[in-house]
mmCIF file of C-alpha atoms in Angstrom:
data_model
loop_
_atom_site.group_PDB
_atom_site.id
_atom_site.type_symbol
_atom_site.label_atom_id
_atom_site.label_comp_id
_atom_site.label_asym_id
_atom_site.label_seq_id
_atom_site.Cartn_x
_atom_site.Cartn_y
_atom_site.Cartn_z
ATOM 1 C CA UNK A 16 140.643 188.621 154.665
ATOM 2 C CA UNK A 17 143.442 191.193 154.394
ATOM 3 C CA UNK A 18 142.138 193.676 156.959
ATOM 4 C CA UNK A 19 144.787 192.631 159.477
ATOM 5 C CA UNK A 20 147.627 193.222 157.002
ATOM 6 C CA UNK A 21 149.445 196.526 157.512
ATOM 7 C CA UNK A 22 152.504 197.189 155.331
ATOM 8 C CA UNK A 23 155.492 198.788 157.020
ATOM 9 C CA UNK A 24 156.033 202.530 156.559
ATOM 10 C CA UNK A 25 159.779 201.966 156.307
ATOM 11 C CA UNK A 26 162.129 199.006 155.979
ATOM 12 C CA UNK A 27 165.781 198.395 156.814
ATOM 13 C CA UNK A 28 168.498 198.218 154.180
ATOM 14 C CA UNK A 29 168.323 194.434 154.282
ATOM 15 C CA UNK A 30 164.604 194.473 153.609
ATOM 16 C CA UNK A 31 165.005 197.011 150.821
ATOM 17 C CA UNK A 32 167.743 194.943 149.179
ATOM 18 C CA UNK A 33 165.681 191.759 149.396
ATOM 19 C CA UNK A 34 162.615 193.392 147.851
ATOM 20 C CA UNK A 35 164.515 195.078 145.014
ATOM 21 C CA UNK A 36 166.642 192.032 144.270
ATOM 22 C CA UNK A 37 170.046 193.425 145.108
ATOM 23 C CA UNK A 38 172.365 193.470 148.126
ATOM 24 C CA UNK A 39 172.888 195.872 151.036
ATOM 25 C CA UNK A 40 176.436 196.366 149.796
ATOM 26 C CA UNK A 41 175.139 197.534 146.413
ATOM 27 C CA UNK A 42 172.746 200.000 148.049
ATOM 28 C CA UNK A 43 175.573 201.392 150.204
ATOM 29 C CA UNK A 44 177.562 201.856 146.991
ATOM 30 C CA UNK A 45 174.645 203.822 145.502
ATOM 31 C CA UNK A 46 174.866 206.143 148.486
ATOM 32 C CA UNK A 47 178.644 206.518 148.178
ATOM 33 C CA UNK A 48 178.558 207.563 144.513
ATOM 34 C CA UNK A 49 175.621 209.922 144.977
ATOM 35 C CA UNK A 50 173.179 207.825 142.994
ATOM 36 C CA UNK A 51 170.720 207.514 145.879
ATOM 37 C CA UNK A 52 170.474 209.991 148.785
ATOM 38 C CA UNK A 53 171.161 208.326 152.090
ATOM 39 C CA UNK A 54 167.943 208.184 154.149
ATOM 40 C CA UNK A 55 167.657 209.265 157.729
ATOM 41 C CA UNK A 56 168.481 206.692 160.335
ATOM 42 C CA UNK A 57 165.993 205.461 162.901
ATOM 43 C CA UNK A 58 166.345 205.450 166.662
ATOM 44 C CA UNK A 59 168.382 202.262 166.340
ATOM 45 C CA UNK A 60 170.865 204.110 164.032
ATOM 46 C CA UNK A 61 169.874 201.946 161.067
ATOM 47 C CA UNK A 62 168.940 203.299 157.639
ATOM 48 C CA UNK A 63 165.226 203.288 156.933
ATOM 49 C CA UNK A 64 163.795 203.212 153.426
ATOM 50 C CA UNK A 65 160.322 204.427 152.557
ATOM 51 C CA UNK A 66 158.151 204.232 149.457
ATOM 52 C CA UNK A 67 160.023 206.884 147.428
ATOM 53 C CA UNK A 68 163.416 205.315 148.116
ATOM 54 C CA UNK A 69 162.096 201.912 147.101
ATOM 55 C CA UNK A 70 160.779 203.336 143.820
ATOM 56 C CA UNK A 71 164.195 204.826 143.102
ATOM 57 C CA UNK A 72 165.888 201.547 143.939
ATOM 58 C CA UNK A 73 163.571 199.654 141.604
ATOM 59 C CA UNK A 74 164.350 202.062 138.752
ATOM 60 C CA UNK A 75 168.066 201.824 139.447
ATOM 61 C CA UNK A 76 167.915 198.052 139.486
ATOM 62 C CA UNK A 77 165.938 197.894 136.252
ATOM 63 C CA UNK A 78 168.291 200.294 134.463
ATOM 64 C CA UNK A 79 171.376 198.514 135.742
ATOM 65 C CA UNK A 80 169.951 195.199 134.541
ATOM 66 C CA UNK A 81 169.557 196.813 131.111
ATOM 67 C CA UNK A 82 173.295 197.407 131.034
ATOM 68 C CA UNK A 83 173.270 201.117 131.858
ATOM 69 C CA UNK A 84 176.283 202.236 133.886
ATOM 70 C CA UNK A 85 175.642 203.547 137.372
ATOM 71 C CA UNK A 86 177.408 206.819 136.585
ATOM 72 C CA UNK A 87 175.048 207.376 133.645
ATOM 73 C CA UNK A 88 172.025 206.609 135.803
ATOM 74 C CA UNK A 89 173.264 209.070 138.421
ATOM 75 C CA UNK A 90 173.852 211.814 135.869
ATOM 76 C CA UNK A 91 170.433 211.261 134.346
ATOM 77 C CA UNK A 92 168.699 211.403 137.734
ATOM 78 C CA UNK A 93 170.596 214.548 138.649
ATOM 79 C CA UNK A 94 169.446 216.317 135.472
ATOM 80 C CA UNK A 95 165.762 215.650 136.049
ATOM 81 C CA UNK A 96 164.039 218.704 137.517
ATOM 82 C CA UNK A 97 161.855 218.361 140.579
ATOM 83 C CA UNK A 98 158.438 218.771 138.953
ATOM 84 C CA UNK A 99 155.085 217.080 139.260
ATOM 85 C CA UNK A 100 155.320 215.730 135.721
ATOM 86 C CA UNK A 101 156.603 212.270 136.508
ATOM 87 C CA UNK A 102 156.173 211.076 132.918
ATOM 88 C CA UNK A 103 158.206 214.056 131.815
ATOM 89 C CA UNK A 104 160.852 213.179 134.361
ATOM 90 C CA UNK A 105 161.101 209.630 133.093
ATOM 91 C CA UNK A 106 161.212 210.830 129.484
ATOM 92 C CA UNK A 107 164.044 213.219 130.235
ATOM 93 C CA UNK A 108 165.905 210.488 132.053
ATOM 94 C CA UNK A 109 165.514 208.035 129.200
ATOM 95 C CA UNK A 110 166.499 210.675 126.641
ATOM 96 C CA UNK A 111 169.722 211.339 128.488
ATOM 97 C CA UNK A 112 170.410 207.649 128.952
ATOM 98 C CA UNK A 113 169.826 206.968 125.261
ATOM 99 C CA UNK A 114 172.232 209.760 124.336
ATOM 100 C CA UNK A 115 174.771 208.296 126.725
ATOM 101 C CA UNK A 116 174.350 204.836 125.218
ATOM 102 C CA UNK A 117 174.767 206.218 121.697
ATOM 103 C CA UNK A 118 178.007 207.869 122.761
ATOM 104 C CA UNK A 119 179.205 204.671 124.397
ATOM 105 C CA UNK A 120 178.274 202.680 121.310
ATOM 106 C CA UNK A 121 180.390 205.008 119.195
ATOM 107 C CA UNK A 122 183.255 204.650 121.657
ATOM 108 C CA UNK A 123 182.949 200.866 121.605
ATOM 109 C CA UNK A 124 182.966 200.900 117.806
ATOM 110 C CA UNK A 125 186.206 202.886 117.866
ATOM 111 C CA UNK A 126 187.685 200.389 120.308
ATOM 112 C CA UNK A 127 186.534 197.492 118.135
ATOM 113 C CA UNK A 128 188.111 199.120 115.080
ATOM 114 C CA UNK A 129 191.357 199.600 117.008
ATOM 115 C CA UNK A 130 191.389 195.947 118.057
ATOM 116 C CA UNK A 131 190.772 194.848 114.477
ATOM 117 C CA UNK A 132 193.650 197.018 113.273
ATOM 118 C CA UNK A 133 195.904 195.588 115.976
ATOM 119 C CA UNK A 134 195.032 192.049 114.911
ATOM 120 C CA UNK A 135 195.581 192.835 111.237
ATOM 121 C CA UNK A 136 198.739 194.938 111.528
ATOM 122 C CA UNK A 137 200.251 193.756 114.794
ATOM 123 C CA UNK A 138 199.609 194.987 118.285
ATOM 124 C CA UNK A 139 202.185 197.793 118.233
ATOM 125 C CA UNK A 140 201.780 199.055 114.683
ATOM 126 C CA UNK A 141 197.992 198.979 115.024
ATOM 127 C CA UNK A 142 198.145 201.342 117.998
ATOM 128 C CA UNK A 143 199.792 204.097 115.993
ATOM 129 C CA UNK A 144 197.581 206.586 114.168
ATOM 130 C CA UNK A 145 196.127 205.612 110.798
ATOM 131 C CA UNK A 146 198.252 208.267 109.125
ATOM 132 C CA UNK A 147 201.391 206.469 110.313
ATOM 133 C CA UNK A 148 200.425 202.802 110.381
ATOM 134 C CA UNK A 149 198.914 202.868 106.890
ATOM 135 C CA UNK A 150 202.288 203.936 105.475
ATOM 136 C CA UNK A 151 204.041 200.990 107.095
ATOM 137 C CA UNK A 152 201.419 198.273 106.725
ATOM 138 C CA UNK A 153 202.791 196.910 103.422
ATOM 139 C CA UNK A 154 206.411 196.530 104.502
ATOM 140 C CA UNK A 155 207.798 192.977 104.391
ATOM 141 C CA UNK A 156 207.290 191.081 107.624
ATOM 142 C CA UNK A 157 210.198 191.382 110.017
ATOM 143 C CA UNK A 158 211.719 194.469 108.391
ATOM 144 C CA UNK A 159 210.096 196.869 110.840
ATOM 145 C CA UNK A 160 211.632 196.731 114.306
ATOM 146 C CA UNK A 161 210.273 197.381 117.763
ATOM 147 C CA UNK A 162 212.674 200.312 118.178
ATOM 148 C CA UNK A 163 211.254 201.845 114.998
ATOM 149 C CA UNK A 164 207.720 201.693 116.387
ATOM 150 C CA UNK A 165 208.891 203.050 119.747
ATOM 151 C CA UNK A 166 210.442 206.045 118.007
ATOM 152 C CA UNK A 167 207.292 206.722 115.991
ATOM 153 C CA UNK A 168 205.179 206.502 119.138
ATOM 154 C CA UNK A 169 207.300 209.152 120.851
ATOM 155 C CA UNK A 170 207.208 211.367 117.756
ATOM 156 C CA UNK A 171 203.427 211.115 117.595
ATOM 157 C CA UNK A 172 203.174 212.106 121.238
ATOM 158 C CA UNK A 173 205.475 215.112 120.987
ATOM 159 C CA UNK A 174 205.190 216.387 117.415
ATOM 160 C CA UNK A 175 201.927 214.868 116.219
ATOM 161 C CA UNK A 176 200.847 212.259 113.704
ATOM 162 C CA UNK A 177 201.889 214.283 110.641
ATOM 163 C CA UNK A 178 205.514 214.483 111.798
ATOM 164 C CA UNK A 179 205.452 210.784 112.648
ATOM 165 C CA UNK A 180 204.060 209.932 109.217
ATOM 166 C CA UNK A 181 206.918 211.838 107.600
ATOM 167 C CA UNK A 182 209.424 210.166 109.919
ATOM 168 C CA UNK A 183 208.009 206.861 108.724
ATOM 169 C CA UNK A 184 209.864 207.469 105.442
ATOM 170 C CA UNK A 185 213.075 206.875 107.364
ATOM 171 C CA UNK A 186 211.972 203.443 108.490
ATOM 172 C CA UNK A 187 210.582 202.576 105.068
ATOM 173 C CA UNK A 188 214.017 203.301 103.593
ATOM 174 C CA UNK A 189 215.751 201.240 106.284
ATOM 175 C CA UNK A 190 213.323 198.359 105.845
ATOM 176 C CA UNK A 191 213.813 198.249 102.084
ATOM 177 C CA UNK A 192 217.584 198.805 102.003
ATOM 178 C CA UNK A 193 219.385 196.154 104.101
ATOM 179 C CA UNK A 194 222.774 197.827 103.626
ATOM 180 C CA UNK A 195 221.400 201.026 105.182
ATOM 181 C CA UNK A 196 219.930 199.094 108.093
ATOM 182 C CA UNK A 197 223.283 197.431 108.684
ATOM 183 C CA UNK A 198 225.070 200.795 108.676
ATOM 184 C CA UNK A 199 222.407 202.255 110.985
ATOM 185 C CA UNK A 200 223.022 199.446 113.470
ATOM 186 C CA UNK A 201 226.759 200.080 113.352
ATOM 187 C CA UNK A 202 226.409 203.813 113.985
ATOM 188 C CA UNK A 203 223.846 203.231 116.741
ATOM 189 C CA UNK A 204 226.252 200.848 118.465
ATOM 190 C CA UNK A 205 229.068 203.397 118.199
ATOM 191 C CA UNK A 206 226.891 206.055 119.807
ATOM 192 C CA UNK A 207 225.827 203.708 122.589
ATOM 193 C CA UNK A 208 229.501 203.043 123.310
ATOM 194 C CA UNK A 209 229.859 206.733 124.210
ATOM 195 C CA UNK A 210 228.804 206.056 127.764
ATOM 196 C CA UNK A 211 229.617 207.897 131.001
ATOM 197 C CA UNK A 212 233.185 206.537 130.956
ATOM 198 C CA UNK A 213 233.965 208.549 127.812
ATOM 199 C CA UNK A 214 235.081 212.158 128.241
ATOM 200 C CA UNK A 215 233.367 214.889 126.252
ATOM 201 C CA UNK A 216 236.649 215.826 124.529
ATOM 202 C CA UNK A 217 237.547 212.226 123.677
ATOM 203 C CA UNK A 218 238.429 211.941 119.941
ATOM 204 C CA UNK A 219 235.843 209.188 119.567
ATOM 205 C CA UNK A 220 233.077 211.748 120.162
ATOM 206 C CA UNK A 221 233.922 213.646 116.984
ATOM 207 C CA UNK A 222 234.558 210.427 115.054
ATOM 208 C CA UNK A 223 231.125 209.065 115.858
ATOM 209 C CA UNK A 224 229.564 212.430 114.981
ATOM 210 C CA UNK A 225 231.172 212.251 111.557
ATOM 211 C CA UNK A 226 229.889 208.691 111.107
ATOM 212 C CA UNK A 227 226.377 209.762 112.073
ATOM 213 C CA UNK A 228 226.508 212.683 109.674
ATOM 214 C CA UNK A 229 227.707 210.477 106.817
ATOM 215 C CA UNK A 230 224.976 207.920 107.490
ATOM 216 C CA UNK A 231 222.194 210.504 107.682
ATOM 217 C CA UNK A 232 223.415 212.026 104.421
ATOM 218 C CA UNK A 233 223.290 208.636 102.709
ATOM 219 C CA UNK A 234 219.853 207.938 104.146
ATOM 220 C CA UNK A 235 218.532 211.312 102.986
ATOM 221 C CA UNK A 236 219.804 210.591 99.474
ATOM 222 C CA UNK A 237 217.921 207.283 99.389
ATOM 223 C CA UNK A 238 214.735 208.950 100.670
ATOM 224 C CA UNK A 239 215.078 211.665 98.030
ATOM 225 C CA UNK A 240 215.850 209.334 95.115
ATOM 226 C CA UNK A 241 213.038 206.928 96.005
ATOM 227 C CA UNK A 242 210.393 209.647 95.869
ATOM 228 C CA UNK A 243 209.617 209.441 99.546
ATOM 229 C CA UNK A 244 210.750 213.033 100.141
ATOM 230 C CA UNK A 245 208.459 214.368 97.415
ATOM 231 C CA UNK A 246 205.568 212.394 98.897
ATOM 232 C CA UNK A 247 206.361 213.881 102.315
ATOM 233 C CA UNK A 248 206.247 217.413 100.894
ATOM 234 C CA UNK A 249 202.864 216.694 99.337
ATOM 235 C CA UNK A 250 201.694 215.251 102.630
ATOM 236 C CA UNK A 251 202.627 218.467 104.418
ATOM 237 C CA UNK A 252 200.822 220.582 101.817
ATOM 238 C CA UNK A 253 197.653 218.487 102.043
ATOM 239 C CA UNK A 254 197.758 218.651 105.831
ATOM 240 C CA UNK A 255 198.169 222.441 105.834
ATOM 241 C CA UNK A 256 195.162 222.801 103.556
ATOM 242 C CA UNK A 257 193.012 220.551 105.731
ATOM 243 C CA UNK A 258 194.266 222.000 109.046
ATOM 244 C CA UNK A 259 194.725 225.781 108.703
ATOM 245 C CA UNK A 260 196.668 227.461 111.493
ATOM 246 C CA UNK A 261 194.339 229.447 113.817
ATOM 247 C CA UNK A 262 194.691 233.233 113.946
ATOM 248 C CA UNK A 263 194.760 233.403 117.740
ATOM 249 C CA UNK A 264 198.543 232.978 117.846
ATOM 250 C CA UNK A 265 198.350 229.905 120.043
ATOM 251 C CA UNK A 266 201.639 228.086 120.405
ATOM 252 C CA UNK A 267 202.310 224.508 119.454
ATOM 253 C CA UNK A 268 201.032 222.127 122.091
ATOM 254 C CA UNK A 269 201.105 218.425 122.815
ATOM 255 C CA UNK A 270 197.670 217.790 124.263
ATOM 256 C CA UNK A 271 197.585 220.016 127.353
ATOM 257 C CA UNK A 272 201.387 220.225 127.401
ATOM 258 C CA UNK A 273 203.479 222.670 125.412
ATOM 259 C CA UNK A 274 205.898 221.250 122.865
ATOM 260 C CA UNK A 275 208.918 222.404 124.839
ATOM 261 C CA UNK A 276 207.593 220.882 128.050
ATOM 262 C CA UNK A 277 206.813 217.598 126.282
ATOM 263 C CA UNK A 278 210.348 217.339 124.908
ATOM 264 C CA UNK A 279 211.819 217.983 128.339
ATOM 265 C CA UNK A 280 209.524 215.471 130.016
ATOM 266 C CA UNK A 281 210.660 212.531 127.864
ATOM 267 C CA UNK A 282 213.694 210.964 129.572
ATOM 268 C CA UNK A 283 216.715 209.849 127.581
ATOM 269 C CA UNK A 284 219.638 208.100 129.216
ATOM 270 C CA UNK A 285 222.316 209.788 127.142
ATOM 271 C CA UNK A 286 225.791 210.461 128.469
ATOM 272 C CA UNK A 287 227.398 213.882 128.085
ATOM 273 C CA UNK A 288 229.743 212.430 125.478
ATOM 274 C CA UNK A 289 226.862 211.092 123.423
ATOM 275 C CA UNK A 290 224.962 214.366 123.639
ATOM 276 C CA UNK A 291 228.074 216.222 122.498
ATOM 277 C CA UNK A 292 228.465 213.830 119.580
ATOM 278 C CA UNK A 293 224.869 214.500 118.575
ATOM 279 C CA UNK A 294 225.509 218.245 118.715
ATOM 280 C CA UNK A 295 228.579 217.889 116.505
ATOM 281 C CA UNK A 296 226.621 215.834 113.981
ATOM 282 C CA UNK A 297 223.979 218.563 113.786
ATOM 283 C CA UNK A 298 226.692 221.168 113.270
ATOM 284 C CA UNK A 299 228.017 219.146 110.342
ATOM 285 C CA UNK A 300 224.495 219.032 108.889
ATOM 286 C CA UNK A 301 224.247 222.812 109.135
ATOM 287 C CA UNK A 302 227.590 223.259 107.398
ATOM 288 C CA UNK A 303 226.431 221.034 104.530
ATOM 289 C CA UNK A 304 223.262 223.040 104.005
ATOM 290 C CA UNK A 305 224.947 226.443 104.342
#
């Protein structure tokens, strides 16, 4: 009955796609990303797919339907040695894919935890490290400002989460002492007024520096009296014990960027007058501690 039936030795990309249950576009994508070697073309310059290619396409389709990413399938196929042990090949492939899925599951769990924290603490606060956000989570609603979170984000990026967690004491003090927050706003406004129209030697530059110095002194007193400074010292000690400095002499880095480079890369639209005022304020701080 079936003696006249002769299956084709090769099929076109359209025939391969129809049999596997995908599309020619998807198969072309497999070729582009290196998941499936591109077969030789026939005399009509069309791709021709034989038995081995169809088997690979069926496996790819089945794995993709199972939710496995194409990149993971490609990496798993690439790691399988060219041996006669086909069962061994499949086992190795599945082992690698399972390991990849476990890693992805862990990554998804981290993402889910981050989303939960964002929902519970607010989108911005929840994106800061636990070391920082946990210190601020109990502050009264509305007392923590967007600018505060922006500053902590930059500090985390440049100096690390420990420095940002210590800097959080500043914003805790501001959030819990309305008179300090009011004075901070006044000094900030005075500094912002030192724009490009103000000369570096303008008397206002030194006046604002003195105001900044006086405010920072008052803020430091509040942080000290409230016990926040002592808690910060203990935080540093605990961190040093848990994160000993390596003996290789490596410098401080910010990811793959050195600390100095990171500081220079962060743009600040400060006028020369404002920068000079900041320098003068630091000089006053040094004189106080001398």
